[in-house]
Coordinates of C-alpha atoms in Angstrom, one line a residue:
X1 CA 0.0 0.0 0.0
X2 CA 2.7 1.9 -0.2
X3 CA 1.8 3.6 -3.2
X4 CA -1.1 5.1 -2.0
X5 CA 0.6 6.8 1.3
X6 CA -1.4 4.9 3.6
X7 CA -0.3 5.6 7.0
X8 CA 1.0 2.4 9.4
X9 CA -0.9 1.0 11.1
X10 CA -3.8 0.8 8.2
X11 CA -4.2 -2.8 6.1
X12 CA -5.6 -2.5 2.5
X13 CA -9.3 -3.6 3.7
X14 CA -10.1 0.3 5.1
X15 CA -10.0 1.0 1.3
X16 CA -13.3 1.1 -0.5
X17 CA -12.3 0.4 -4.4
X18 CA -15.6 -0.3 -5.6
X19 CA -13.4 -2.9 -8.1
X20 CA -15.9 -4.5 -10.4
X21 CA -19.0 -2.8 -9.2
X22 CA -21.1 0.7 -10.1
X23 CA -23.0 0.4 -7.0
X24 CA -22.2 0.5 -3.3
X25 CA -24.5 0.6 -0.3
X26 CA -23.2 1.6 3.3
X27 CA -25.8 2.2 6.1
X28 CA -24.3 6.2 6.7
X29 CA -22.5 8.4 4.1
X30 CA -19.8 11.0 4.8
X31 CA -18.6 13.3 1.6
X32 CA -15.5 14.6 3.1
X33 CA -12.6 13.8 5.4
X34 CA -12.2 16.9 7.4
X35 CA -12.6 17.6 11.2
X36 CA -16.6 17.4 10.7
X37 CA -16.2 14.2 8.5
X38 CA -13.4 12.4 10.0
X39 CA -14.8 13.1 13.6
X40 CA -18.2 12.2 13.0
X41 CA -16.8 8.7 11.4
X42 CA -15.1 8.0 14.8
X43 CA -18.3 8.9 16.7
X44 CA -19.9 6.5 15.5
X45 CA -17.7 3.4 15.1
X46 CA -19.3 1.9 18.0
X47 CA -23.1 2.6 16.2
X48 CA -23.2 -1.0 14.5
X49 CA -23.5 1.1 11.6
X50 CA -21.4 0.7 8.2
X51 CA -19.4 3.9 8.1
X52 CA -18.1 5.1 4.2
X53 CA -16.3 8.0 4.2
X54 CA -15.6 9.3 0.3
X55 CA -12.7 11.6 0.0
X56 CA -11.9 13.1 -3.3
X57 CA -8.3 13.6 -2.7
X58 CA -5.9 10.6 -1.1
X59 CA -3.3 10.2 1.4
X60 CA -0.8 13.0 1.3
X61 CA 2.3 11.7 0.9
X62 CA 5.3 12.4 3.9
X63 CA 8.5 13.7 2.3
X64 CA 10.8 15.7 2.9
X65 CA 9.3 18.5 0.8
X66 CA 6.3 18.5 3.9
X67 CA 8.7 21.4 5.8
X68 CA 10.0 23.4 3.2
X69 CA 8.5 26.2 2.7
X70 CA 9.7 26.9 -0.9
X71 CA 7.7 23.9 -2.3
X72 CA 4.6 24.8 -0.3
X73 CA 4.5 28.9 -1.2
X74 CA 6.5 29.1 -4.3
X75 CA 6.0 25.6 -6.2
X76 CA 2.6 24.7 -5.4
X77 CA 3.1 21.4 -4.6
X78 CA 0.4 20.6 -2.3
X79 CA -2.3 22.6 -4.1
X80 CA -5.0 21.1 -6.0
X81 CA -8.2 22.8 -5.3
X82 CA -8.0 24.2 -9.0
X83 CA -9.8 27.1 -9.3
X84 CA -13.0 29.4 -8.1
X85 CA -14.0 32.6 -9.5
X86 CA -15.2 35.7 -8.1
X87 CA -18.6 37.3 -8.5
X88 CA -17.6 40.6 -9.3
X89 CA -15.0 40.3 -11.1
X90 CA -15.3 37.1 -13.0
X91 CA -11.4 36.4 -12.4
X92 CA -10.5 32.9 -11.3
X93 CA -8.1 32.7 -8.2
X94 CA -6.8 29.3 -6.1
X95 CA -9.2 28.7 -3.0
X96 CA -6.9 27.8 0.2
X97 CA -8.1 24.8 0.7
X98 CA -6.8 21.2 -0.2
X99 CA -8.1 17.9 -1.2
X100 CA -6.2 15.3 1.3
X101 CA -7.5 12.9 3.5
X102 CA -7.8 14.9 6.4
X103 CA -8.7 18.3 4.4
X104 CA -7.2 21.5 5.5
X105 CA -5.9 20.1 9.1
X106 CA -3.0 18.3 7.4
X107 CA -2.0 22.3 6.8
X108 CA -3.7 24.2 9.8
X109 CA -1.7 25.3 12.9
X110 CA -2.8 23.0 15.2
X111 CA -4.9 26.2 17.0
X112 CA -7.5 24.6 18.8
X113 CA -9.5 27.1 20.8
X114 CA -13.1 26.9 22.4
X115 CA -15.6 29.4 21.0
X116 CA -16.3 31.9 23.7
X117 CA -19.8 31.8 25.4
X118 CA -20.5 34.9 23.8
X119 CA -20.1 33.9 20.5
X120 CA -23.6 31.3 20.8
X121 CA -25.6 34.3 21.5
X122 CA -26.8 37.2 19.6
X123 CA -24.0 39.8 19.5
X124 CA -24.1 43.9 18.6
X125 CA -21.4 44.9 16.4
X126 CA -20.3 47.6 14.9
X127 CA -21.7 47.1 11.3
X128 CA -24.6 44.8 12.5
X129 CA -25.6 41.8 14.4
X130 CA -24.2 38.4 14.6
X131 CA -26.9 36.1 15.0
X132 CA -27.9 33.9 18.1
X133 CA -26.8 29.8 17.4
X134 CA -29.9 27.2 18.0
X135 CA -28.2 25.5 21.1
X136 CA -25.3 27.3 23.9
X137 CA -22.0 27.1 24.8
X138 CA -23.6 24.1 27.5
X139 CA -24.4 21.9 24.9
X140 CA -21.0 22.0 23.3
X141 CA -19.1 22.4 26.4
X142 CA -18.8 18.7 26.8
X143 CA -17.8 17.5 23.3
X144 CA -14.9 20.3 23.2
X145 CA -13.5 18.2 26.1
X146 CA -13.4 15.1 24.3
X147 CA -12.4 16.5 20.9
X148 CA -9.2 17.6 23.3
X149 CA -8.5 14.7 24.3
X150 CA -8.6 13.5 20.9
X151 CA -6.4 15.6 19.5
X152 CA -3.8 15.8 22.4
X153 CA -4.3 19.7 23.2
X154 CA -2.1 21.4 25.0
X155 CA -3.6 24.2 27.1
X156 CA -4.6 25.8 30.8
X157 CA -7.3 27.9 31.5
X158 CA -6.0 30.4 34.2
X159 CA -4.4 33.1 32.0
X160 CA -7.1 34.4 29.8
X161 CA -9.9 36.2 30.9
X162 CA -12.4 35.3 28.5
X163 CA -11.6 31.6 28.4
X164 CA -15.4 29.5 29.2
X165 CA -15.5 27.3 31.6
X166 CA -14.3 24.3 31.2
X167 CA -15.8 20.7 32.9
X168 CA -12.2 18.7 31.9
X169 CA -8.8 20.0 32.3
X170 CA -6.6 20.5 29.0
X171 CA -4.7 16.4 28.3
X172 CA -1.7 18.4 28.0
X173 CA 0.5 21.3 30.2
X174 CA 0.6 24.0 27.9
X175 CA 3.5 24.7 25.3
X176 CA 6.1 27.1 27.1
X177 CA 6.7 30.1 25.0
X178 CA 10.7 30.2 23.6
X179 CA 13.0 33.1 24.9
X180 CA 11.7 35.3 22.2
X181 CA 8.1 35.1 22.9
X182 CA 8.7 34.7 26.7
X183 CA 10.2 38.8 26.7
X184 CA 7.0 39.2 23.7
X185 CA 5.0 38.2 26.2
X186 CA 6.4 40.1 29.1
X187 CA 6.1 43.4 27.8
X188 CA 2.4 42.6 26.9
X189 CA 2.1 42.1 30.1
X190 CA 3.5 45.4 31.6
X191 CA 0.7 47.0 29.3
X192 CA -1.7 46.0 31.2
X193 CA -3.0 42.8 28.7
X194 CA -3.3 39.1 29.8
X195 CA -1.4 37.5 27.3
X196 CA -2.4 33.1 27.4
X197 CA -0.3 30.3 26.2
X198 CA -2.6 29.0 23.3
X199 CA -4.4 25.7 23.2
X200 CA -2.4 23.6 20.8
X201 CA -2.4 20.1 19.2
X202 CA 1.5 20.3 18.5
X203 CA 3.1 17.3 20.5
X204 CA 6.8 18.5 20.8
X205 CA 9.2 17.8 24.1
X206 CA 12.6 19.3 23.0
X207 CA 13.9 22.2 20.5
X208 CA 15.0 20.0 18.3
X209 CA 11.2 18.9 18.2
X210 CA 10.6 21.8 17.3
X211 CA 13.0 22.4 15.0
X212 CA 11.0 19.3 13.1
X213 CA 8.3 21.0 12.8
X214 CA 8.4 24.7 12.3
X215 CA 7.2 25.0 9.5
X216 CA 3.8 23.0 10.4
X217 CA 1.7 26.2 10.4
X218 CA 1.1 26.3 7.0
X219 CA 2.8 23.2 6.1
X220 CA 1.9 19.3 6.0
X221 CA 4.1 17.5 9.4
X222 CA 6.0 14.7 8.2
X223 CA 6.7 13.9 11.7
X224 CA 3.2 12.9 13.0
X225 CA 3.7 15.4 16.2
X226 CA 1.0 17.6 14.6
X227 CA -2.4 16.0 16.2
X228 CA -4.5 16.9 12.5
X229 CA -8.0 14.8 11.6
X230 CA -6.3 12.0 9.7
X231 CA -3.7 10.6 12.2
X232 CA -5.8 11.2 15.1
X233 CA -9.5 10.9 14.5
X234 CA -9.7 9.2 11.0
X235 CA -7.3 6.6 11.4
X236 CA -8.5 5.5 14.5
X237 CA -12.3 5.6 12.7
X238 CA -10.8 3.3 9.7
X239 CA -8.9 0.7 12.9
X240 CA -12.6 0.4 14.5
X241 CA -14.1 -0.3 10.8
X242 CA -15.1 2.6 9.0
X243 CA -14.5 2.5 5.5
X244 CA -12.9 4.8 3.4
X245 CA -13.1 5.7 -0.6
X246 CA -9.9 8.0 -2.0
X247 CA -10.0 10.1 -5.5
X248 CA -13.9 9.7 -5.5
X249 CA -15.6 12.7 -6.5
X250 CA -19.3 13.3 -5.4
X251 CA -20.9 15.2 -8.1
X252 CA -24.8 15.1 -7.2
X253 CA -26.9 13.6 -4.6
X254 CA -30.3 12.0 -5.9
X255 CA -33.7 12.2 -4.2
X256 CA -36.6 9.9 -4.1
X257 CA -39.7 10.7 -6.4
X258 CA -41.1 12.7 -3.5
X259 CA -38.0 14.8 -3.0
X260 CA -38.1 14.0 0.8
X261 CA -35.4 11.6 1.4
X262 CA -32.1 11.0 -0.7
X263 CA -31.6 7.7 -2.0
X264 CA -28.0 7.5 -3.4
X265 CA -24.9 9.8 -4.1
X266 CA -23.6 9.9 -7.4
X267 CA -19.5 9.9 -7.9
X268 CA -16.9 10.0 -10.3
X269 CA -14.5 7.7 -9.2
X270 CA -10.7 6.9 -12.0
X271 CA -13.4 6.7 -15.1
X272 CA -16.2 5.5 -13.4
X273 CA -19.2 6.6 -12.6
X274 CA -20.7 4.8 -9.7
X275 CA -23.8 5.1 -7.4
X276 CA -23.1 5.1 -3.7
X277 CA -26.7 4.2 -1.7
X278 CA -26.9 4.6 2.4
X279 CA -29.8 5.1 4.9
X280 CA -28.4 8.5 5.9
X281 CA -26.1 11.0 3.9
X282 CA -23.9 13.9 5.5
X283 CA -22.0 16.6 3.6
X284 CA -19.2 17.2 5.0
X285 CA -17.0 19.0 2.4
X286 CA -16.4 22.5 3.8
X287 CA -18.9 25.5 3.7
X288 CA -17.9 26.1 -0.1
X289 CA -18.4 22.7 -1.6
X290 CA -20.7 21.2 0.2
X291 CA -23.1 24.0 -0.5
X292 CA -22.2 24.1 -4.3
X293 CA -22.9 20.2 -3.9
X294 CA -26.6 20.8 -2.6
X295 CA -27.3 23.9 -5.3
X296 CA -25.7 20.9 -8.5
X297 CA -28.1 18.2 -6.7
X298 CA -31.2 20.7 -7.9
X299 CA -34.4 18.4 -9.3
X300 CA -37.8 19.2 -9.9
X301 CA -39.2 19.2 -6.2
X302 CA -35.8 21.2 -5.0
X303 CA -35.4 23.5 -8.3
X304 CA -33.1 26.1 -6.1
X305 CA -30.7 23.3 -4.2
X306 CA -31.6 20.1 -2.6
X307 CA -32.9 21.7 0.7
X308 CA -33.3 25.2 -0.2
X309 CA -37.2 26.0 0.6
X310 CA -35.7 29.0 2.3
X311 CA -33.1 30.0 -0.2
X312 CA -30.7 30.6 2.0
X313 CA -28.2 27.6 0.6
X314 CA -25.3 29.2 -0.7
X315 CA -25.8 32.4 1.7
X316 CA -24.3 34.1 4.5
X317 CA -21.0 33.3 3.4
X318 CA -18.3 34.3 6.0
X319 CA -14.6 34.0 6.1
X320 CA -13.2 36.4 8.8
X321 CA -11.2 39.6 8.8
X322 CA -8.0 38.1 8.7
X323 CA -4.7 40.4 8.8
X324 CA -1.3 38.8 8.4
X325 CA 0.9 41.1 11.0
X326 CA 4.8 41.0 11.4
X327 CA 6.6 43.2 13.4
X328 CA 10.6 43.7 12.9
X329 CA 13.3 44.7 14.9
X330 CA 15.9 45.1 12.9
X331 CA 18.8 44.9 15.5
X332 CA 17.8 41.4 17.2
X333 CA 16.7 38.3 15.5
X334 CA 14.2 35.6 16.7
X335 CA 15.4 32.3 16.6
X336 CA 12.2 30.9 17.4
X337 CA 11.5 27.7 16.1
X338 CA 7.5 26.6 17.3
X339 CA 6.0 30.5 17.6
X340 CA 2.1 29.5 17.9
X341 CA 2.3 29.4 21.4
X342 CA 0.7 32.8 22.5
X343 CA -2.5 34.4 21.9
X344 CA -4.4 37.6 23.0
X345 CA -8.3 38.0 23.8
X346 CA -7.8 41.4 25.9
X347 CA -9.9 42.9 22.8
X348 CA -12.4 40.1 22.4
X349 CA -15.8 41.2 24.5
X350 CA -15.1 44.7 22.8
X351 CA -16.1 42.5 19.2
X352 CA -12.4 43.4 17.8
X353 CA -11.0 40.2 17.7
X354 CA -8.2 38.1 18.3
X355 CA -4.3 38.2 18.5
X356 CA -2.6 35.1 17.7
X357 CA 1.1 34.1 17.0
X358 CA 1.7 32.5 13.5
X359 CA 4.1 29.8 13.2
X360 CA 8.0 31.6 12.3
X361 CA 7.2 33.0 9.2
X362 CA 9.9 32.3 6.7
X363 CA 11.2 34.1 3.4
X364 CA 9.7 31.8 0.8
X365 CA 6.4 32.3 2.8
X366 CA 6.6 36.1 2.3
X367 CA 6.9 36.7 -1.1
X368 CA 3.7 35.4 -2.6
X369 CA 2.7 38.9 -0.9
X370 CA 5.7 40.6 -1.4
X371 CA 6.6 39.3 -4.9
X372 CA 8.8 42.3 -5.7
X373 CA 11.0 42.0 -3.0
X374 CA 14.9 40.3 -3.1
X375 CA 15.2 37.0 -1.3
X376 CA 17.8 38.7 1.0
X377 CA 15.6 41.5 2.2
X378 CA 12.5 39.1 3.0
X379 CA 15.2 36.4 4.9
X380 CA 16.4 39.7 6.9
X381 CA 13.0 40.9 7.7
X382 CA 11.8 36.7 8.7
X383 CA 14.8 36.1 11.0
X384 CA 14.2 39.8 13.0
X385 CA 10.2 39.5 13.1
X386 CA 7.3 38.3 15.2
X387 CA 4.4 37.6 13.4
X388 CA 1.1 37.5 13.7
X389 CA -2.6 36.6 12.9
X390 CA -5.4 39.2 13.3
X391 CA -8.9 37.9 13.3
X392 CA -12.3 40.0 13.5
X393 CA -15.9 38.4 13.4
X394 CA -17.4 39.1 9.7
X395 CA -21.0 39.1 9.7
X396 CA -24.0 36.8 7.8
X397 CA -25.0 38.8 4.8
X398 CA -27.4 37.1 2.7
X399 CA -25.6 38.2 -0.4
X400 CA -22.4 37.1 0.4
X401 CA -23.1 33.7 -1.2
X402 CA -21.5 30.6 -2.9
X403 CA -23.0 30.2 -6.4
X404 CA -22.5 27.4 -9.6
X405 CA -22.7 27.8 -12.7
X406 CA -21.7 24.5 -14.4
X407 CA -18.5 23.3 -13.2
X408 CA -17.6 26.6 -11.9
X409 CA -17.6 27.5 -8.0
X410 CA -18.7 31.1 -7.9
X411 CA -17.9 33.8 -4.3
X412 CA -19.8 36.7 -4.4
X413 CA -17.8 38.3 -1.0
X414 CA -17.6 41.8 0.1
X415 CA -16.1 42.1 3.6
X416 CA -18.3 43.4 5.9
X417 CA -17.6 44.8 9.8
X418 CA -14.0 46.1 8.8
X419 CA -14.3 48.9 10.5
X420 CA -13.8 47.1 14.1
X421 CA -10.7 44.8 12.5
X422 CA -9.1 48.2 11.1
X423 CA -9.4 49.4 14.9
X424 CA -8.1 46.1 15.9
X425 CA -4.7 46.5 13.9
X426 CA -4.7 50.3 14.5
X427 CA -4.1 49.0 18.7
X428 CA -2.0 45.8 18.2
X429 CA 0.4 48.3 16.1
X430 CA 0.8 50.4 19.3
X431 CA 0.9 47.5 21.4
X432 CA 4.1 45.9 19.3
X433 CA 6.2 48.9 18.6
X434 CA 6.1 49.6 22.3
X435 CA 7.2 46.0 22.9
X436 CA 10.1 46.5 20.7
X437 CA 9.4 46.0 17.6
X438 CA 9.3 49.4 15.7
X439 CA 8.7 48.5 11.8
X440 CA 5.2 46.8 11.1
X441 CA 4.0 45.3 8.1
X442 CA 0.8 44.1 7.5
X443 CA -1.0 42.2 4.7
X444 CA -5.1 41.7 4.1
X445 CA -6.5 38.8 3.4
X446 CA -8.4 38.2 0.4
X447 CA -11.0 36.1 -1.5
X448 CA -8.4 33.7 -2.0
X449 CA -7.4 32.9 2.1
X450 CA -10.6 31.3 3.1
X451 CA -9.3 28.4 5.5
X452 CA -12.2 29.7 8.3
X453 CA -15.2 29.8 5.8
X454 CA -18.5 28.9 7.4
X455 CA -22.4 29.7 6.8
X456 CA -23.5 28.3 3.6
X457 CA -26.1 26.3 5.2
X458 CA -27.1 27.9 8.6
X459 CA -28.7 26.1 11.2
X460 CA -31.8 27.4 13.3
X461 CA -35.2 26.5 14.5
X462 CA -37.2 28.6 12.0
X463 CA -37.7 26.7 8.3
X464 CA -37.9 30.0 6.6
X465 CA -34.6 31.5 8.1
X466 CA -32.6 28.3 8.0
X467 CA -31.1 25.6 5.8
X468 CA -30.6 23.1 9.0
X469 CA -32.4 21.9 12.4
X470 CA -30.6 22.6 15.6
X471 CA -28.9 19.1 15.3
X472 CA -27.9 19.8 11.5
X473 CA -30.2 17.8 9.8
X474 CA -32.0 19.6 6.5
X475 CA -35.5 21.2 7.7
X476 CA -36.3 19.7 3.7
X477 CA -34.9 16.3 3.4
X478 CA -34.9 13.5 6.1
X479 CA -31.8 12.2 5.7
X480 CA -29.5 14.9 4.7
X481 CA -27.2 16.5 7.3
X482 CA -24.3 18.9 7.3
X483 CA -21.1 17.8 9.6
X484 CA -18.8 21.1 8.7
X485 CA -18.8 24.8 9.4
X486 CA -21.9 25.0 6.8
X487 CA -24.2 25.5 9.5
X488 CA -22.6 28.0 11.8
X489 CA -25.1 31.2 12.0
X490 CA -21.7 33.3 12.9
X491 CA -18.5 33.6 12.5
X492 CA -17.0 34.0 16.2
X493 CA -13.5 35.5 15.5
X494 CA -11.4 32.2 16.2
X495 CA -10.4 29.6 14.9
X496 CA -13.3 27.0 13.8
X497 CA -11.9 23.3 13.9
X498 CA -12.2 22.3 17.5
X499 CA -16.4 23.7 17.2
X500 CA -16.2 22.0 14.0
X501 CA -15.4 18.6 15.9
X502 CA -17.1 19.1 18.9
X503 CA -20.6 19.9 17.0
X504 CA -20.2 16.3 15.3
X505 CA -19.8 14.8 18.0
X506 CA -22.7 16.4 19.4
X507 CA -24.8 15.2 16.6
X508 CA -23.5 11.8 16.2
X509 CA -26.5 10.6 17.9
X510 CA -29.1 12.0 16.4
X511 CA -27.7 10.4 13.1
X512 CA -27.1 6.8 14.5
X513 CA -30.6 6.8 15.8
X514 CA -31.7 7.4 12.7
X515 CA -29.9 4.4 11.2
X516 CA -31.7 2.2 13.3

């Protein structure tokens, strides 16, 4: 099995092949590997149910090319999303997102906060309103606790006062900050802020651990240290007998003659076309796709989008206000080698955001966004920087919306609520230089960086102002459910795997029940 980058401790009978066959029948459907596919496979592997998850990528292969930068940023090697376009412009760009088992976790920073208790309610910001989710930070509270465990976090509660509370301590003592970030940290806190040490799924002892792994924000891990959805919720899913089909492509989902249940999932799968059957279907292929999957599955009774009565499938888009921030100081360098180990709430309750460390930026990472800039300057500027991630709460706008047109994945986006994210920058710039770092550069990010898109498909009580139930089945179709960030009503401004996770758990239940 080599061939195929399976990783040990897998035999060749996890892999569905379909040899010989156009049809296949499973008792509960996944489309997508993610954290919402991968963990909702391992929720239920003690259902008695027949588990098929159908991945359109395959294993991504561990090389050495995993941790360097240059093939990542510059070559491209790991990218093969092909292309979306944007609404207004009708230019094409290269979605960040990636089509491995495991999804986008195989490049994520291992950031695994909890959503604030806030951020379940209905919120007043600046430009608007966030709207209220159809269950609380209660309901939740005891699946975040397991999806740490799951994926090793390393964390502690005490330092940030916003943190919820929390019925299970974090598995792990937290990640101690390098020298670097240690003095970062210090001067944040003779400002008056309450700088935390992060909760990460980053398994390193010594430096030289993290020296393995430094690029792994970013990056694929070679090493296996990074806790992502393939090596620890998938695999273990695929050991307890879940099955799993690679390079299969779902292109439509079919309904019975009443429209009220769906019967089988159609895929493309080498130069097949094959017909995958199951008592109960979830879509778990990220907010983009798996809403363009539900609009190309339109029939006569669902003429906008299999379960889109309310016609909000495709809407309510949101990506975050993102801000890539480094600070230099161009007479001491930072020799840090794991940076993600610090974050910032301080501005959070005030609805500005978040401040979070990136992993060490390097100088091949910098020049897709400074492309006219030597080599030399960017390595000068990486090895004397912090750096940082900026993220803001966008809000549900019904016209920020994913839209197909054939084979093409539309994004009609205009960001929205920038106003408290420009504020947001305007203080961590203050904040930095007076820690020492006097020369700040900061970069936007566009259509193009959506790794925290969520919406497509909200969730609520209401029929008419929602795609889902509170459990994330479709208000339209009886066995359809959504098990990614599809069906968040808002954004929250972190980091959306460990919800993600921790809401498929939650609804893991509901869908083996209906199995039976």
């Amino acid at each position: 099995m080599t061939d195929l980058n399976v990783p040990d401790g897998l035999t060749a009978d996890v892999l569905e092949t379909a040899t010989g066959v156009d049809e296949i029948d499973t008792d509960v459907l996944i489309i997508g590997s993610g954290m919402g596919g991968s963990t909702l496979a391992w929720a239920l592997r003690d259902s008695g149910a027949r588990v098929l998850v159908v991945e359109r990528g395959r294993f991504l292969p561990r090389e050495p090319e995993n941790s360097q930068p240059e093939h990542m940023y510059l070559k491209g090697r790991y990218k093969n999303a092909g292309q979306w376009y944007d609404g207004a412009t009708g230019k094409p760009f290269a979605p960040g997102v990636y089509y491995w088992v495991g999804g986008n976790t195989r490049f994520y920073g291992a950031m695994l906060p909890r959503f604030r208790r806030s951020d379940f309610t209905e919120v007043q910001h600046r430009e608007g309103r966030s709207r209220a989710w159809p269950f609380g930070y209660d309901d939740l509270e005891p699946h975040y606790g397991t999806m740490e465990r799951l994926l090793q976090v390393h964390g502690q509660t005490t330092e940030d006062p916003t943190e919820p509370p929390h019925s299970t301590p974090y598995p792990h003592p937290p990640l101690p900050h390098e020298p670097t970030i240690e003095r970062f940290a210090g001067a944040l806190r003779r400002q008056g802020l309450h700088p935390h040490h992060t909760p990460n799924a980053l398994n390193v002892v010594t430096q030289a651990d993290r020296a393995a792994v430094c690029t792994a924000d970013g990056c694929p891990d070679d090493t296996g240290m990074k806790s992502d959805a393939e090596n620890r919720i998938l695999v273990p899913a695929l050991q307890a007998g879940a099955k799993l089909m690679i390079e299969a492509v779902v292109t439509r989902l079919i309904t019975a003659p009443d429209g009220r249940t769906v019967v089988a999932a159609e895929a493309s799968h080498g130069d097949r076309t094959i017909r995958i059957t199951a008592r109960q279907f979830v879509v778990a292929a990220g907010a983009v796709n798996s809403a363009a999957l539900l609009l190309r599955s339109a029939n006569d009774q669902h003429p906008e989008g299999l379960g889109n009565s309310s016609g909000l499938l495709g809407r309510n888009y949101m990506v975050h206000n993102s801000t890539f921030f480094v600070g230099v100081n161009p007479f001491r360098t930072n020799p840090t080698k794991w940076q993600k180990t610090l974050g910032v709430n301080d501005f959070y309750e005030e609805t500005l955001g978040n401040l979070q460390m990136l992993g060490k930026l390097q100088a091949p990472m910098l020049k897709p966004a400074r492309a006219w800039a030597p080599m030399w300057a960017l390595k000068f500027m990486a090895t004397r920087s912090i750096d940082i991630y900026l993220t803001s709460e966008d809000l549900p706008s019904r016209d920020n919306r994913v839209r197909v047109d054939g084979d093409r994945t539309i994004i009609d986006w205009t960001p929205n609520n920038v106003s408290a994210h420009h504020e947001l920058v305007k203080r961590v710039t203050k904040i930095v230089r007076k820690a020492g770092y006097p020369l700040i550069f900061t970069q936007r990010m566009g259509i193009e960086t959506n790794s925290h898109m969520c919406g497509t498909a909200v969730a609520g009580t209401d029929p008419a102002e929602s795609v889902l139930d509170p459990f994330c089945r479709s208000h339209d179709v009886e066995n359809l459910w959504l098990a990614d960030a599809s069906f968040f009503p808002s954004s929250a401004a972190l980091n959306p795997a460990l919800t993600i996770g921790a809401n498929a758990l939650r609804i893991a239940p509901a869908i083996a029940a209906a199995v039976s």
